[in-house]
Coordinates of C-alpha atoms in Angstrom, one line a residue:
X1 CA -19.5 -0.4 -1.5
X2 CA -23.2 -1.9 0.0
X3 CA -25.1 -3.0 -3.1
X4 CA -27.2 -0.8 -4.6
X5 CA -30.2 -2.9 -5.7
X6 CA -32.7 -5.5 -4.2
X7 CA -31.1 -8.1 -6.0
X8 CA -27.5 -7.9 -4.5
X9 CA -29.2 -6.8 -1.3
X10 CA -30.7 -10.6 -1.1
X11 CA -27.4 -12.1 -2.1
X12 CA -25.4 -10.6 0.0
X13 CA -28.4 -11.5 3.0
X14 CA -28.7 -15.4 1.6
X15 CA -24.8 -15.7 1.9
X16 CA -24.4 -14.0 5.4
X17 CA -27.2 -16.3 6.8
X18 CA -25.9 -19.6 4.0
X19 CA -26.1 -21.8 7.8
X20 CA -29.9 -21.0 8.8
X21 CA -31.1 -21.4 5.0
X22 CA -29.2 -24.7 4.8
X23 CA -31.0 -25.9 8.4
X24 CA -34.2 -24.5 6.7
X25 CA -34.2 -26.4 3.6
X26 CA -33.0 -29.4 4.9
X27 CA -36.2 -29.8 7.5
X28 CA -38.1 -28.8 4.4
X29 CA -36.9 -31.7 2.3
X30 CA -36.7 -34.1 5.7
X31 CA -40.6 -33.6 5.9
X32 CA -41.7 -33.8 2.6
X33 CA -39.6 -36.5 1.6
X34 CA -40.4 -38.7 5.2
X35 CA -44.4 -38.0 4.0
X36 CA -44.2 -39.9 1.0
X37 CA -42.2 -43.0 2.5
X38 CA -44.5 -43.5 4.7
X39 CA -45.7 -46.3 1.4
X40 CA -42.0 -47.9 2.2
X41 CA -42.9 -48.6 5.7
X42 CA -40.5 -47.5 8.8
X43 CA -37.2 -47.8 7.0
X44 CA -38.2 -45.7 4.2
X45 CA -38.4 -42.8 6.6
X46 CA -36.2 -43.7 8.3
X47 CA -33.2 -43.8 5.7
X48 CA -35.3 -40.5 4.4
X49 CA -34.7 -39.1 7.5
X50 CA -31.0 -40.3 7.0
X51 CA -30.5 -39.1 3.9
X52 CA -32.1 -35.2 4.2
X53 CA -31.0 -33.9 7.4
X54 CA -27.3 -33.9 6.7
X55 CA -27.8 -31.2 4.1
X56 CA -28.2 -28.9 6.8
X57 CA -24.4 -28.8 6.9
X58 CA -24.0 -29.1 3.2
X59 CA -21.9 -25.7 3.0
X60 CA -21.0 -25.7 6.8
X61 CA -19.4 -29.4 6.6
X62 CA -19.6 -30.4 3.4
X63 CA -17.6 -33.5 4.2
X64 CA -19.4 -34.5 7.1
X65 CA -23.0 -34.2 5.0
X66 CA -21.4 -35.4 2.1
X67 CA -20.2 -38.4 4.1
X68 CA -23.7 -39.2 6.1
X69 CA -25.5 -38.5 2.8
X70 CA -23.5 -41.6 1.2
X71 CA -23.9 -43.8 4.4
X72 CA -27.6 -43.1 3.9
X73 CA -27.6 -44.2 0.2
X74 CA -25.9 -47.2 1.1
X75 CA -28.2 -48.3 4.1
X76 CA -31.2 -47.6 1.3
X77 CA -30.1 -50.5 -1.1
X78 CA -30.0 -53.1 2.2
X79 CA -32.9 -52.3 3.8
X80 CA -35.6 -50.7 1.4
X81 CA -36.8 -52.3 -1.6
X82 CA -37.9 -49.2 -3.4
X83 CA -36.5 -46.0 -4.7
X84 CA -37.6 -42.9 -2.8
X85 CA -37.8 -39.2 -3.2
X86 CA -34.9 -38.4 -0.5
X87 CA -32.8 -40.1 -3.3
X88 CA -32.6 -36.3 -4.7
X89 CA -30.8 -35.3 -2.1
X90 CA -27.7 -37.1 -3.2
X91 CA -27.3 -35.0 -5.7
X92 CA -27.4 -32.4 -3.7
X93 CA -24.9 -33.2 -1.5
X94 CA -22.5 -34.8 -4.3
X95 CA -23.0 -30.5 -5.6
X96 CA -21.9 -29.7 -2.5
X97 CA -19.2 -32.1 -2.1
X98 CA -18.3 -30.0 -5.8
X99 CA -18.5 -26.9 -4.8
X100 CA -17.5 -26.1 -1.2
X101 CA -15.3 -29.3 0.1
X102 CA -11.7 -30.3 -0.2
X103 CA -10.6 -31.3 -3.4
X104 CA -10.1 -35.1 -2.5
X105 CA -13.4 -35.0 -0.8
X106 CA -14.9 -33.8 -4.5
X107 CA -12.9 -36.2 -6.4
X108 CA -14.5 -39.0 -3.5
X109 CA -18.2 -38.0 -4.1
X110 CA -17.8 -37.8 -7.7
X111 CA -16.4 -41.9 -7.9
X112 CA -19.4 -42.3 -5.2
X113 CA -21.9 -41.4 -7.5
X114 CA -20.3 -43.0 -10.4
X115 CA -20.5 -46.2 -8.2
X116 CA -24.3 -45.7 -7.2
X117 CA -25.6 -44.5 -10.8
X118 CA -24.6 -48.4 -11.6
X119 CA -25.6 -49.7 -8.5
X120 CA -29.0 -48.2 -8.4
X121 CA -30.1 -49.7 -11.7
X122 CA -28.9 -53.2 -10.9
X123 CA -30.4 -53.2 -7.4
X124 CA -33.9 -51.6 -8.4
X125 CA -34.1 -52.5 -12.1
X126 CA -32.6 -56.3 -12.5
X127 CA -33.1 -57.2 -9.0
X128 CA -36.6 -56.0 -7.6
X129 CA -38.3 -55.3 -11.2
X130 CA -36.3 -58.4 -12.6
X131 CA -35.6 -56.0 -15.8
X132 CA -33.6 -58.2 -18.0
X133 CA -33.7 -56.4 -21.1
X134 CA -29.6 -55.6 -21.2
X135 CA -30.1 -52.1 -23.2
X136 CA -32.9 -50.7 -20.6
X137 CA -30.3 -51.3 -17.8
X138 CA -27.6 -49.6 -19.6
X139 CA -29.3 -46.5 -20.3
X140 CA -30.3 -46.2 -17.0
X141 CA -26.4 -46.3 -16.0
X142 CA -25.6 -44.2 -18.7
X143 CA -28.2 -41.7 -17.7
X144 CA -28.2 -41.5 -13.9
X145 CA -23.7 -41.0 -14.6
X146 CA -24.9 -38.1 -17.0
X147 CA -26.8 -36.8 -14.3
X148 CA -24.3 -37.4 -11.5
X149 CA -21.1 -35.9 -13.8
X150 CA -23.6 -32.6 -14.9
X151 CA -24.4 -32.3 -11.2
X152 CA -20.4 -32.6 -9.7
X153 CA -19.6 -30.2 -13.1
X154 CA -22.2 -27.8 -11.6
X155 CA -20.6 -27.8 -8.6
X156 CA -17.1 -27.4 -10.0
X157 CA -18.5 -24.4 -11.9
X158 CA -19.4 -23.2 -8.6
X159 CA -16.2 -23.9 -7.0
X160 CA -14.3 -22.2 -9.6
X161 CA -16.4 -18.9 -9.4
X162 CA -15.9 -18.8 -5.5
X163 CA -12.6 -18.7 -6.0
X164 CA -12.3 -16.4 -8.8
X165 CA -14.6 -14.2 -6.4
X166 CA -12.1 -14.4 -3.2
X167 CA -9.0 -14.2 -5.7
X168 CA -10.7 -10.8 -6.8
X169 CA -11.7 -9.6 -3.0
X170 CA -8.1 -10.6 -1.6
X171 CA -6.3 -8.4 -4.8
X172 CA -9.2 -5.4 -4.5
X173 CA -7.5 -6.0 -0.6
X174 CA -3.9 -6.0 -1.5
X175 CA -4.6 -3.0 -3.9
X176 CA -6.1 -1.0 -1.0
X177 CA -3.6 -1.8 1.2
X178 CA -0.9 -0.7 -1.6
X179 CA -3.0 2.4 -2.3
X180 CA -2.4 3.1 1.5
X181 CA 0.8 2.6 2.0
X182 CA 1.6 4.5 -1.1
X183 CA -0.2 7.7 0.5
X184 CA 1.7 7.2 3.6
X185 CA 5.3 7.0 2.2
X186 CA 4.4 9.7 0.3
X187 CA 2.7 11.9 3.2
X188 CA 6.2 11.3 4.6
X189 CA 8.5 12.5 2.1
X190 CA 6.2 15.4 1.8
X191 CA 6.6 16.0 5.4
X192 CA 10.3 15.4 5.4
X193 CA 10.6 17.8 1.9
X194 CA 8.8 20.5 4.0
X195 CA 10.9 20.2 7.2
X196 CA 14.2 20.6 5.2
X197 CA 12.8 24.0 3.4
X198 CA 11.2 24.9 6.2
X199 CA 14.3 24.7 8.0
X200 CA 16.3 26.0 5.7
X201 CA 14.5 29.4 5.3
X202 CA 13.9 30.0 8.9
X203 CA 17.5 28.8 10.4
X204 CA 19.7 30.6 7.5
X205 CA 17.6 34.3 7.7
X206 CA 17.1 33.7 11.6
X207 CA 20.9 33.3 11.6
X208 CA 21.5 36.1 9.4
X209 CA 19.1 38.4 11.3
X210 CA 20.9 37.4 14.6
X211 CA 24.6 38.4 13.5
X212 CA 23.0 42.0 12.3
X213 CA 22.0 42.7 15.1
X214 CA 24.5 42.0 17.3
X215 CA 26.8 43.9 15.2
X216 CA 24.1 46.7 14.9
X217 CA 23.9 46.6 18.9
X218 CA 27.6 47.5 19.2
X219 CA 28.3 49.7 16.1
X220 CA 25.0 52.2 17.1
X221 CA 26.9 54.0 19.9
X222 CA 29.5 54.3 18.0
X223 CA 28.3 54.9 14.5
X224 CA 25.0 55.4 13.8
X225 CA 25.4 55.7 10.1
X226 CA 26.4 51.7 10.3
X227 CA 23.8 51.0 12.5
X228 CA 20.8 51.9 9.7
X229 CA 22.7 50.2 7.3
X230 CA 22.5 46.9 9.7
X231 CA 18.7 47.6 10.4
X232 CA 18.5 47.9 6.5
X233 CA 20.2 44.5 6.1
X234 CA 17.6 42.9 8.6
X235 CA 14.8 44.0 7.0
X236 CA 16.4 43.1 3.5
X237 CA 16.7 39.3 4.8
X238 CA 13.4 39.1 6.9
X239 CA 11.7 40.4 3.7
X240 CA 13.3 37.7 1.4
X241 CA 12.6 35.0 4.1
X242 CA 9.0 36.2 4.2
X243 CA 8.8 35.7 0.3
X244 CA 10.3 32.3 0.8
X245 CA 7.8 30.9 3.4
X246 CA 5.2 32.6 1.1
X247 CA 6.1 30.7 -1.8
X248 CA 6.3 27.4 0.2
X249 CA 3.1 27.6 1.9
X250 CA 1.7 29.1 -1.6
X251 CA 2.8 25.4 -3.1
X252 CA 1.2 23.6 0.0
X253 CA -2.0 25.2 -0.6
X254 CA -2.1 24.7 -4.3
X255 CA -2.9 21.6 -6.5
X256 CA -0.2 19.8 -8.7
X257 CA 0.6 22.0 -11.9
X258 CA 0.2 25.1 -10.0
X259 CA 2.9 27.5 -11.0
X260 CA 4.5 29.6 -8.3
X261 CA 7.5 31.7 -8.0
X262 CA 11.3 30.1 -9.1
X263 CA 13.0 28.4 -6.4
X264 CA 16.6 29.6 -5.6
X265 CA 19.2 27.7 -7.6
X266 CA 23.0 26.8 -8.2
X267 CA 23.2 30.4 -10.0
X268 CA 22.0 32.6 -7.0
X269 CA 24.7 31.0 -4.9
X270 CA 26.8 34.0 -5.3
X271 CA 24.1 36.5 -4.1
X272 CA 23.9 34.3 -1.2
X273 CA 27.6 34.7 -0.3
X274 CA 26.8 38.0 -0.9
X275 CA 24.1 38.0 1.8
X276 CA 25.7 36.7 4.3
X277 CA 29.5 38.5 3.6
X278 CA 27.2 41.9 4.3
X279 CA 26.3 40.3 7.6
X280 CA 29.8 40.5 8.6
X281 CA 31.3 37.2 7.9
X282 CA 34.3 37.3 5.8
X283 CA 33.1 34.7 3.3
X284 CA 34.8 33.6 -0.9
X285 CA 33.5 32.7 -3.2
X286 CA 35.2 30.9 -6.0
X287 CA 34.0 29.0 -9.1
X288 CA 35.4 26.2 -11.4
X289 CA 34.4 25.1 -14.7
X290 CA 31.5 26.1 -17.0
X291 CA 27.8 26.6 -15.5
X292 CA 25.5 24.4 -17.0
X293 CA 21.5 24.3 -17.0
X294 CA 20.3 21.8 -14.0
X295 CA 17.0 20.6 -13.5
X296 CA 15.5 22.8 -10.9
X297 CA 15.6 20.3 -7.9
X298 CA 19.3 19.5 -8.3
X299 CA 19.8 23.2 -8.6
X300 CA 17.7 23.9 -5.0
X301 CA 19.7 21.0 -3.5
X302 CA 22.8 23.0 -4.2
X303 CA 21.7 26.0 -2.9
X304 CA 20.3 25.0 0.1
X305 CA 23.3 22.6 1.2
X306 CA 25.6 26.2 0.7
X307 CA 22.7 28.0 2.8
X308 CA 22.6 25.7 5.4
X309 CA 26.5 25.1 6.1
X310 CA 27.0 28.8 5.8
X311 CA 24.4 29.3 8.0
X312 CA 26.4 26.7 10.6
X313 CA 29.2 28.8 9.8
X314 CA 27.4 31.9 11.2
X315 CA 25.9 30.0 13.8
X316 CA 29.0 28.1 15.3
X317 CA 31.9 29.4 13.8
X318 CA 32.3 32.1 16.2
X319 CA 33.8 35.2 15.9
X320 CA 36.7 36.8 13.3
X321 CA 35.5 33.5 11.2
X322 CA 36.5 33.0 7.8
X323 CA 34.2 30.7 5.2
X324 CA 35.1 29.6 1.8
X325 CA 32.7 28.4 -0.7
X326 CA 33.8 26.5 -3.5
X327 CA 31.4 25.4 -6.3
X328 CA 33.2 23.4 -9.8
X329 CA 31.0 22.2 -12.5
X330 CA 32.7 18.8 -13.5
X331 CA 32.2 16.9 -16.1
X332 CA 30.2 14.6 -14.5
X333 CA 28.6 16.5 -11.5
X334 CA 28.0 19.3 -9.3
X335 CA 30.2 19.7 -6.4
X336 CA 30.1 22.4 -3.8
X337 CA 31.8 22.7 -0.8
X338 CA 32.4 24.9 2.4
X339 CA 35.3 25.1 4.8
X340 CA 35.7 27.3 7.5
X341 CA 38.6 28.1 10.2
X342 CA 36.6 28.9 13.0
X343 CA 35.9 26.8 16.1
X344 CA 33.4 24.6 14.2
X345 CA 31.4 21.2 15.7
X346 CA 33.9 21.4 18.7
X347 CA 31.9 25.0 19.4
X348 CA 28.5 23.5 20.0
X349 CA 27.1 20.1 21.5
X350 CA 26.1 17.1 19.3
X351 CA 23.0 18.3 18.0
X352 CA 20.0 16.9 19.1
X353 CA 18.1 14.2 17.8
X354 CA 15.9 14.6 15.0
X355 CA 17.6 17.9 14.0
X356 CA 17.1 18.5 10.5
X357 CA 20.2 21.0 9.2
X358 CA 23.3 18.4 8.5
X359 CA 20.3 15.5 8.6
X360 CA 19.1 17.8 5.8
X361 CA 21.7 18.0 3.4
X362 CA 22.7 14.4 3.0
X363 CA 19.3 13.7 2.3
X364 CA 18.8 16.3 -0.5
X365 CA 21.9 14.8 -1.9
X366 CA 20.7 11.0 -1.7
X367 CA 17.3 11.9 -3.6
X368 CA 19.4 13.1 -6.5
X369 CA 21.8 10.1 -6.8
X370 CA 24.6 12.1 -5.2
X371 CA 26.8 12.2 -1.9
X372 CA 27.7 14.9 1.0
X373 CA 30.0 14.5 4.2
X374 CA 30.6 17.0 6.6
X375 CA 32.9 17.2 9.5
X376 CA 35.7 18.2 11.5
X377 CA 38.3 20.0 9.0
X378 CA 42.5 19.4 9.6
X379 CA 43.8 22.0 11.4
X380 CA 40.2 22.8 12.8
X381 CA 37.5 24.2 11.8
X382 CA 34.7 22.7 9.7
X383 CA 34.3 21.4 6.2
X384 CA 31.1 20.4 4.2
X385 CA 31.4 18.6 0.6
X386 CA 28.5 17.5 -1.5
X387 CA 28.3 16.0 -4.8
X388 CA 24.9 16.1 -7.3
X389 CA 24.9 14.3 -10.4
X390 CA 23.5 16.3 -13.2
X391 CA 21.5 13.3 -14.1
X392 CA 19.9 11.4 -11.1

């Protein structure tokens, strides 16, 4: 988000151009500081010189600054007799050194400045001034360390909030990046839900409408009476598809919470042995145990693995087929299965890739904790078992 007032607008502007402010400053404090040596003769500007231009690359190279900052210091007490204004700038660069350089790099500038706040006071004070007085030269110790540990603590400060900041910009970072990839795995079960409904509804009523009217093709020469009851049967099953994709798209248009019609469940899977026996196929039913309440996604996984391998039944059974459906309500789960005699996988090419029915109904079983095979049955034909936990 772009700041929002003038304030963080010239923060965020100082820290993009940190290099050409640095440069700026440092000529700044290179001239001023070079004008009033001028008393110390050449080598006071010149070890000015020495000791101010390095901040230019205070933030850049902090080590390198901090490094001809110190060299600087060090040529002062040999060749100049005199304290001098660019003496400031030590502290600056032992901030620096604090805030923006390696850690042994800090530790070094802070035992630097340690070293100079007693070597200072013995080189000006006892040595040039002859100051004798033993408590004058130790405040002065004691005060120029106070200064140099407040300025390297000010610089730690700043060290510490840098990286609190970049902690907090790399987690704002990771979080984003989470955020995303949380929208895309979900965008992709959502894509994957509605293939397998999608599928579902379409291939099973497609399939149905199919074997109607084939039959209905042969049976209206002969009996005409049969042949409206067909046409009835196809309308009956494009109808109830049509409510189906209705109520799917109705879900995908609506916002969570939105209540639409009931999904088929483990109950209607009767009427839809009843559905596709009165498209011709010569299909059982039979039922073991005690029905018991499922959650309403356990019971639509049921449903639509029985639609979809009845469907396959229709689809590549071939003719004078017979299907069984068997659904028992153990103790522990759900199972369902069907088994047909007809000509089954052997009928039909491996299926191409990315089809969804087979594909379809392991996966419905997987994202309620359960299991389902399918495959070639003994004695031929084709057999589908699935197991749903009632608690996934």
């Amino acid at each position: 988000m772009p700041p929002q007032n003038v304030f963080d607008r010239f923060v965020a502007w100082t820290r993009a151009h940190a290099l050409l402010l640095d440069v700026l400053g440092a000529a700044l404090l290179t001239a001023v500081s070079a004008a009033t040596a001028t008393a110390a003769g050449a080598r006071g500007v010149l070890v000015s010189v020495l000791l101010c231009a390095p901040l230019a690359l205070r933030r850049a190279r902090p080590e390198v600054s901090g490094a001809l900052v110190a060299a600087g210091g060090l040529l002062q007490t040999v060749v100049v007799d005199a304290p001098l204004v660019a003496d400031g700038a030590v502290l600056v660069a032992l901030y620096s050194l604090a805030a923006y350089a390696a850690p042994w790099a800090s530790r070094g500038g802070l035992l630097l400045g340690l070293a100079g706040a007693v070597i200072a006071p013995v080189r000006y004070g006892l040595l040039t001034y002859a100051f004798v007085d033993p408590v004058s030269l130790a405040a002065a110790v004691v005060f120029l360390a106070v200064v140099v540990v407040a300025t390297w603590s000010l610089g730690s400060l700043r060290r510490a909030s840098r990286t609190n900041e970049l902690a907090l910009v790399e987690r704002a970072r990771l979080l984003e990046n989470e955020r995303e990839n949380e929208s895309r795995l979900a965008a992709t079960a959502e894509r994957q839900r509605i293939a397998r409904e999608m599928h579902d509804v379409v291939a099973h009523s497609l399939s149905v409408i199919i074997a109607q009217a084939d039959g209905g093709r042969y049976a209206a020469a002969a009996n005409p009476a049969a042949a409206a009851e067909v046409l009835g049967t196809i309308s009956a099953t494009g109808r109830q598809a049509l409510a189906d994709m209705r109520n799917l798209l109705g879900v995908l248009r609506q916002g969570p919470g939105d209540e639409r019609a009931p999904q088929p469940d483990a109950g209607r899977i009767g009427d839809l042995v009843q559905q596709v026996r009165a498209s011709g196929l010569d299909v059982s039913l039979d039922v073991v145990g005690e029905p018991r309440e499922l959650p309403p996604a356990v019971g639509l996984a049921a449903y639509r693995i029985v639609q979809e391998s009845l469907t396959n039944v229709l689809k590549h059974a071939g003719p004078a087929a017979r299907a069984q459906v068997q659904v028992r309500w153990d103790a522990d789960a759900l199972r369902v299965g069907v088994d047909d005699d007809g000509r089954g996988a052997a009928a039909v090419p491996p299926a191409a890739p990315g089809g969804q029915g087979l594909l379809g109904m392991g996966e419905r079983a997987r994202l309620h904790g359960g299991s389902a095979s399918a495959g070639p049955r003994p004695g031929g034909g084709f057999r589908v078992r699935a197991t749903l936990p009632y608690t996934s």
